[in-house]
Coordinates of C-alpha atoms in Angstrom, one line a residue:
X21 CA 105.3 131.2 95.7
X22 CA 107.0 130.7 92.3
X23 CA 107.8 127.1 93.3
X24 CA 104.2 126.5 94.3
X25 CA 103.0 127.8 91.0
X26 CA 105.4 125.6 89.1
X27 CA 104.2 122.6 91.0
X28 CA 100.6 123.4 90.3
X29 CA 101.4 123.9 86.6
X30 CA 103.3 120.5 86.5
X31 CA 100.4 118.7 88.2
X32 CA 97.9 120.2 85.8
X33 CA 100.1 119.1 82.9
X34 CA 100.2 115.6 84.2
X35 CA 96.5 115.5 84.5
X36 CA 95.9 116.8 81.0
X37 CA 98.5 114.6 79.5
X38 CA 96.9 111.3 80.6
X39 CA 93.8 109.9 79.0
X40 CA 93.0 108.1 82.2
X41 CA 92.1 110.5 85.1
X42 CA 92.8 107.9 87.8
X43 CA 96.2 107.2 86.4
X44 CA 97.0 110.9 86.1
X45 CA 95.9 111.5 89.7
X46 CA 98.0 108.6 90.8
X47 CA 101.0 110.2 89.0
X48 CA 100.4 113.5 90.8
X49 CA 100.1 111.9 94.2
X50 CA 103.3 109.9 93.6
X51 CA 105.2 113.1 92.7
X52 CA 103.9 114.7 95.9
X53 CA 105.0 111.7 97.9
X54 CA 108.5 112.0 96.5
X55 CA 108.6 115.7 97.4
X56 CA 107.7 115.0 101.0
X57 CA 110.3 112.3 101.3
X58 CA 113.0 114.4 99.8
X59 CA 112.2 117.6 101.7
X60 CA 115.2 117.9 104.0
X61 CA 113.8 121.0 105.7
X62 CA 111.1 118.9 107.4
X63 CA 112.2 116.8 110.4
X64 CA 112.0 113.0 109.9
X65 CA 109.2 112.6 112.5
X66 CA 107.0 114.9 110.4
X67 CA 107.9 113.4 107.0
X68 CA 107.3 109.7 107.9
X69 CA 103.6 110.1 109.1
X70 CA 102.8 112.3 106.2
X71 CA 104.5 110.0 103.7
X72 CA 102.8 106.9 105.2
X73 CA 99.4 108.5 104.9
X74 CA 100.0 109.5 101.3
X75 CA 101.3 106.0 100.5
X76 CA 98.2 104.4 102.0
X77 CA 96.0 106.7 99.9
X78 CA 97.9 105.6 96.8
X79 CA 97.7 101.9 97.6
X80 CA 94.3 101.4 99.2
X81 CA 92.2 101.9 96.0
X82 CA 93.9 98.8 94.7
X83 CA 94.7 97.0 97.9
X84 CA 91.2 97.4 99.4
X85 CA 89.3 95.4 96.7
X86 CA 92.2 92.9 96.4
X87 CA 92.0 92.3 100.2
X88 CA 88.3 91.7 99.9
X89 CA 88.8 89.2 97.0
X90 CA 91.3 87.2 99.0
X91 CA 89.2 87.6 102.2
X92 CA 86.1 86.3 100.5
X93 CA 87.9 83.4 98.8
X94 CA 89.3 82.4 102.2
X95 CA 85.8 82.6 103.7
X96 CA 84.6 80.0 101.2
X97 CA 87.1 77.5 102.5
X98 CA 86.2 78.4 106.1
X99 CA 82.5 78.1 105.4
X100 CA 83.1 74.6 103.9
X101 CA 84.9 73.5 107.0
X102 CA 82.2 75.0 109.2
X103 CA 79.6 73.0 107.3
X104 CA 81.8 69.9 107.7
X105 CA 82.0 70.5 111.4
X106 CA 78.2 70.1 111.7
X107 CA 78.6 66.6 110.4
X108 CA 80.8 65.5 113.3
X109 CA 84.3 65.8 114.8
X110 CA 85.9 63.4 112.4
X111 CA 84.5 65.3 109.4
X112 CA 85.7 68.6 110.7
X113 CA 89.2 67.1 111.4
X114 CA 89.2 65.5 108.0
X115 CA 88.2 68.7 106.2
X116 CA 90.9 70.7 108.0
X117 CA 93.5 68.1 107.3
X118 CA 92.5 67.9 103.6
X119 CA 92.2 71.7 103.2
X120 CA 95.2 72.9 105.2
X121 CA 97.3 69.8 105.0
X122 CA 96.9 69.0 101.3
X123 CA 95.0 71.7 99.4
X124 CA 97.2 74.5 100.9
X125 CA 100.2 73.0 99.1
X126 CA 98.5 73.5 95.7
X127 CA 97.1 77.0 96.6
X128 CA 100.5 78.3 97.6
X129 CA 102.2 76.9 94.6
X130 CA 99.6 78.2 92.1
X131 CA 99.3 81.7 93.7
X132 CA 103.1 82.0 93.8
X133 CA 103.5 81.0 90.2
X134 CA 100.6 83.2 89.1
X135 CA 102.4 86.2 90.7
X136 CA 104.8 86.2 87.8
X137 CA 102.0 87.2 85.6
X138 CA 101.6 90.4 87.6
X139 CA 105.2 91.4 87.0
X140 CA 105.2 90.7 83.3
X141 CA 101.7 92.3 82.8
X142 CA 102.8 95.4 84.8
X143 CA 105.9 95.8 82.6
X144 CA 103.9 95.3 79.4
X145 CA 101.2 97.7 80.5
X146 CA 103.7 100.4 81.4
X147 CA 105.4 100.0 78.0
X148 CA 102.0 100.3 76.2
X149 CA 102.3 96.8 74.9
X150 CA 98.7 96.1 75.8
X151 CA 98.2 93.0 73.6
X152 CA 101.0 91.2 75.5
X153 CA 98.9 91.1 78.7
X154 CA 96.5 88.7 77.2
X155 CA 99.3 86.5 75.9
X156 CA 101.0 86.5 79.3
X157 CA 97.8 85.5 80.9
X158 CA 97.3 82.6 78.4
X159 CA 100.9 81.5 78.8
X160 CA 100.6 81.4 82.6
X161 CA 97.4 79.4 82.3
X162 CA 99.1 76.8 80.2
X163 CA 102.1 76.5 82.6
X164 CA 99.9 76.4 85.7
X165 CA 97.5 73.8 84.1
X166 CA 100.5 71.6 83.3
X167 CA 101.7 72.1 86.9
X168 CA 98.3 70.9 88.0
X169 CA 98.9 67.4 86.6
X170 CA 101.5 66.3 89.2
X171 CA 99.5 68.0 91.9
X172 CA 96.5 65.9 90.8
X173 CA 98.6 62.8 91.5
X174 CA 99.4 64.1 95.0
X175 CA 95.6 64.5 95.6
X176 CA 94.8 61.0 94.2
X177 CA 97.4 59.3 96.5
X178 CA 96.9 61.6 99.4
X179 CA 95.5 58.7 101.6
X180 CA 98.7 56.7 101.1
X181 CA 100.8 59.8 101.8
X182 CA 98.9 60.6 105.0
X183 CA 99.2 57.0 106.2
X184 CA 102.9 57.0 105.4
X185 CA 103.6 60.0 107.6
X186 CA 101.6 58.4 110.4
X187 CA 98.1 59.9 110.3
X188 CA 95.4 57.6 111.8
X189 CA 93.7 55.4 109.2
X190 CA 90.2 56.7 109.9
X191 CA 91.3 60.3 109.6
X192 CA 93.4 59.7 106.5
X193 CA 90.5 57.9 104.8
X194 CA 88.0 60.7 105.6
X195 CA 90.5 63.4 104.5
X196 CA 91.1 61.6 101.2
X197 CA 87.4 61.7 100.5
X198 CA 87.4 65.4 101.0
X199 CA 90.5 65.9 98.9
X200 CA 89.1 63.9 96.0
X201 CA 86.4 66.5 95.6
X202 CA 89.0 69.3 95.4
X203 CA 90.8 68.0 92.3
X204 CA 88.7 70.2 90.0
X205 CA 89.8 73.2 92.1
X206 CA 93.4 72.7 91.1
X207 CA 92.6 73.6 87.5
X208 CA 90.3 76.5 88.6
X209 CA 93.4 77.9 90.4
X210 CA 95.4 77.5 87.2
X211 CA 93.1 79.8 85.4
X212 CA 91.9 82.1 88.2
X213 CA 95.3 83.4 89.4
X214 CA 96.5 84.5 85.9
X215 CA 93.1 86.2 85.4
X216 CA 93.4 88.0 88.7
X217 CA 96.9 89.2 88.0
X218 CA 95.9 90.2 84.5
X219 CA 93.1 92.4 85.9
X220 CA 95.2 93.8 88.8
X221 CA 97.9 94.9 86.4
X222 CA 95.4 97.2 84.8
X223 CA 94.0 98.4 88.1
X224 CA 90.7 96.6 87.4
X225 CA 89.9 95.1 90.8
X226 CA 86.2 95.9 91.6
X227 CA 84.7 93.3 89.2
X228 CA 86.6 90.4 90.9
X229 CA 85.3 91.7 94.3
X230 CA 81.7 91.7 93.2
X231 CA 82.0 88.3 91.5
X232 CA 83.6 86.8 94.6
X233 CA 81.0 88.3 96.9
X234 CA 78.1 86.9 94.9
X235 CA 79.8 83.5 94.6
X236 CA 80.3 83.4 98.4
X237 CA 76.5 83.7 98.9
X238 CA 75.8 81.1 96.2
X239 CA 78.5 78.8 97.8
X240 CA 76.7 79.0 101.2
X241 CA 73.4 78.1 99.7
X242 CA 74.7 75.2 97.6
X243 CA 76.7 73.8 100.5
X244 CA 73.6 73.7 102.7
X245 CA 71.6 72.0 100.0
X246 CA 74.3 69.5 98.9
X247 CA 75.5 68.6 102.4
X248 CA 72.4 68.6 104.5
X249 CA 69.4 68.2 102.1
X250 CA 71.0 65.8 99.6
X251 CA 73.3 64.1 102.1
X252 CA 76.5 64.1 100.1
X253 CA 78.6 64.7 103.2
X254 CA 82.4 65.5 102.9
X255 CA 82.6 64.8 99.2
X256 CA 79.7 67.1 98.5
X257 CA 81.3 69.9 100.6
X258 CA 84.5 69.8 98.6
X259 CA 82.8 69.4 95.3
X260 CA 80.8 72.6 96.0
X261 CA 83.9 74.4 96.9
X262 CA 85.5 73.4 93.6
X263 CA 82.3 74.4 91.7
X264 CA 82.4 77.8 93.4
X265 CA 85.9 78.5 92.3
X266 CA 85.0 77.5 88.7
X267 CA 82.0 80.0 88.9
X268 CA 84.5 82.7 89.8
X269 CA 86.8 81.7 86.9
X270 CA 84.0 81.7 84.3
X271 CA 82.5 85.0 85.5
X272 CA 85.8 86.8 85.4
X273 CA 86.6 85.5 81.9
X274 CA 83.2 86.6 80.7
X275 CA 84.0 90.0 82.1
X276 CA 87.4 90.1 80.3
X277 CA 85.9 89.1 77.0
X278 CA 83.0 91.6 77.2
X279 CA 84.3 94.6 79.1
X280 CA 85.4 97.7 77.1
X281 CA 88.3 98.2 79.6
X282 CA 89.9 95.0 78.3
X283 CA 89.4 95.5 74.6
X284 CA 93.1 96.4 74.0
X285 CA 94.6 93.9 76.4
X286 CA 92.5 90.9 75.4
X287 CA 92.6 90.3 71.7
X288 CA 91.6 86.7 71.7
X289 CA 93.4 83.4 71.9
X290 CA 96.9 83.3 70.4
X291 CA 99.3 80.6 69.5
X292 CA 102.1 82.9 70.7
X293 CA 101.1 81.9 74.2
X294 CA 102.8 78.6 73.6
X295 CA 106.2 80.3 73.0
X296 CA 108.6 80.8 75.9
X297 CA 106.8 78.3 78.2
X298 CA 110.1 77.1 79.7
X299 CA 111.3 80.7 80.4
X300 CA 108.0 81.5 82.0
X301 CA 108.1 78.3 84.1
X302 CA 111.5 79.3 85.5
X303 CA 110.4 82.8 86.3
X304 CA 107.1 81.7 87.9
X305 CA 108.9 79.0 89.9
X306 CA 111.3 81.6 91.4
X307 CA 108.3 83.8 92.2
X308 CA 106.5 80.9 93.9
X309 CA 109.3 80.0 96.3
X310 CA 108.7 82.6 99.0
X311 CA 104.9 82.3 99.1
X312 CA 105.2 78.5 99.1
X313 CA 107.4 78.5 102.1
X314 CA 104.9 80.8 104.0
X315 CA 102.0 78.5 103.2
X316 CA 103.9 75.3 103.8
X317 CA 104.6 76.4 107.4
X318 CA 100.9 76.2 108.0
X319 CA 100.7 72.9 106.2
X320 CA 103.4 71.3 108.2
X321 CA 101.8 72.5 111.4
X322 CA 98.5 70.9 110.5
X323 CA 100.1 67.6 109.6
X324 CA 102.0 67.5 112.8
X325 CA 98.8 68.2 114.7
X326 CA 97.3 65.2 113.2
X327 CA 100.0 63.1 114.8
X328 CA 99.0 64.1 118.3
X329 CA 97.4 61.7 120.8
X330 CA 93.9 62.9 120.1
X331 CA 94.1 64.0 116.5
X332 CA 90.4 64.7 116.0
X333 CA 90.2 67.1 118.9
X334 CA 93.6 68.7 118.1
X335 CA 92.7 69.3 114.4
X336 CA 89.3 70.7 115.4
X337 CA 90.9 73.2 117.7
X338 CA 93.6 74.2 115.3
X339 CA 91.1 74.7 112.4
X340 CA 89.5 77.5 114.4
X341 CA 92.9 79.2 115.0
X342 CA 94.0 78.8 111.4
X343 CA 90.7 80.2 110.1
X344 CA 91.3 83.4 112.0
X345 CA 94.9 83.5 111.1
X346 CA 94.1 82.9 107.4
X347 CA 91.7 85.8 107.4
X348 CA 94.2 88.2 108.8
X349 CA 96.8 87.1 106.3
X350 CA 94.7 88.3 103.4
X351 CA 95.5 91.9 104.3
X352 CA 99.2 91.4 103.6
X353 CA 98.5 89.5 100.4
X354 CA 96.2 92.3 99.2
X355 CA 98.7 95.1 99.9
X356 CA 101.4 92.9 98.2
X357 CA 99.3 92.7 95.1
X358 CA 98.7 96.4 95.1
X359 CA 102.4 97.3 95.6
X360 CA 103.5 95.0 92.7

């Protein structure tokens, strides 16, 4: 009885001590989780289910919206490929080769490098150095934008690269047209991922979800108009995809500048962001390795598929499989973001 009263008093103290109710409740739940895991009187088969359920309740408020954001962003790419598929088998194969065979390289690299922002921002937020979050976000944006320059060269010469590895000329030419329209997307990635990690470090996840959901609807409408009504074909499909990513970037930045929740973490542009770029590059490169390897597996699979006897049919088939696999992958990425 006395121990229960002490626990209640401590929990009440934690709730009263924090100015952020959600943060205080999270602290209380974390302490309860530790108590369950360290309780030697309960058998293991009782502790594990209870601890698992408590851990899910702790993570899901962050993981759920993060999963939705990645899920919706992935849906935009899938929708673009679906629209391309209505143009013909060659266009669907080209969109899949361009998206999963070339664009996935940049996506994995940028997302992996952007994950370093999450670590740094989380440490700064925990240490009450709120102004550093904005500086880390700007520093990451600079590094990722510079990284986008060599990636742009890969996109520009993607036709020659695809021909060199043995892709059919007609397929390589069509895929290159699609990839050219994705060049602006590289620099949207360079800004979007640092912004996402900046917000996630502060447990601000709902605005990104709403912005992505609205952008998806706008993306579907614009794709229909540009591809079918205006007749821009593959280049129109990829340009709309790039535009949709830039809409997400601009909307999220407007939220950061105007939202009261970010008034302490975003204090404006700072020249301090240009300090320590090399150190941040090394940290972000190390952070990117694992995620890059995971995405490059898919990329290699698509490229090899394009070397089969009937590459159009093979790429059309694998595009459906990869669309489903890509959607299921977003759950793991969302929980990873919440756990960090």
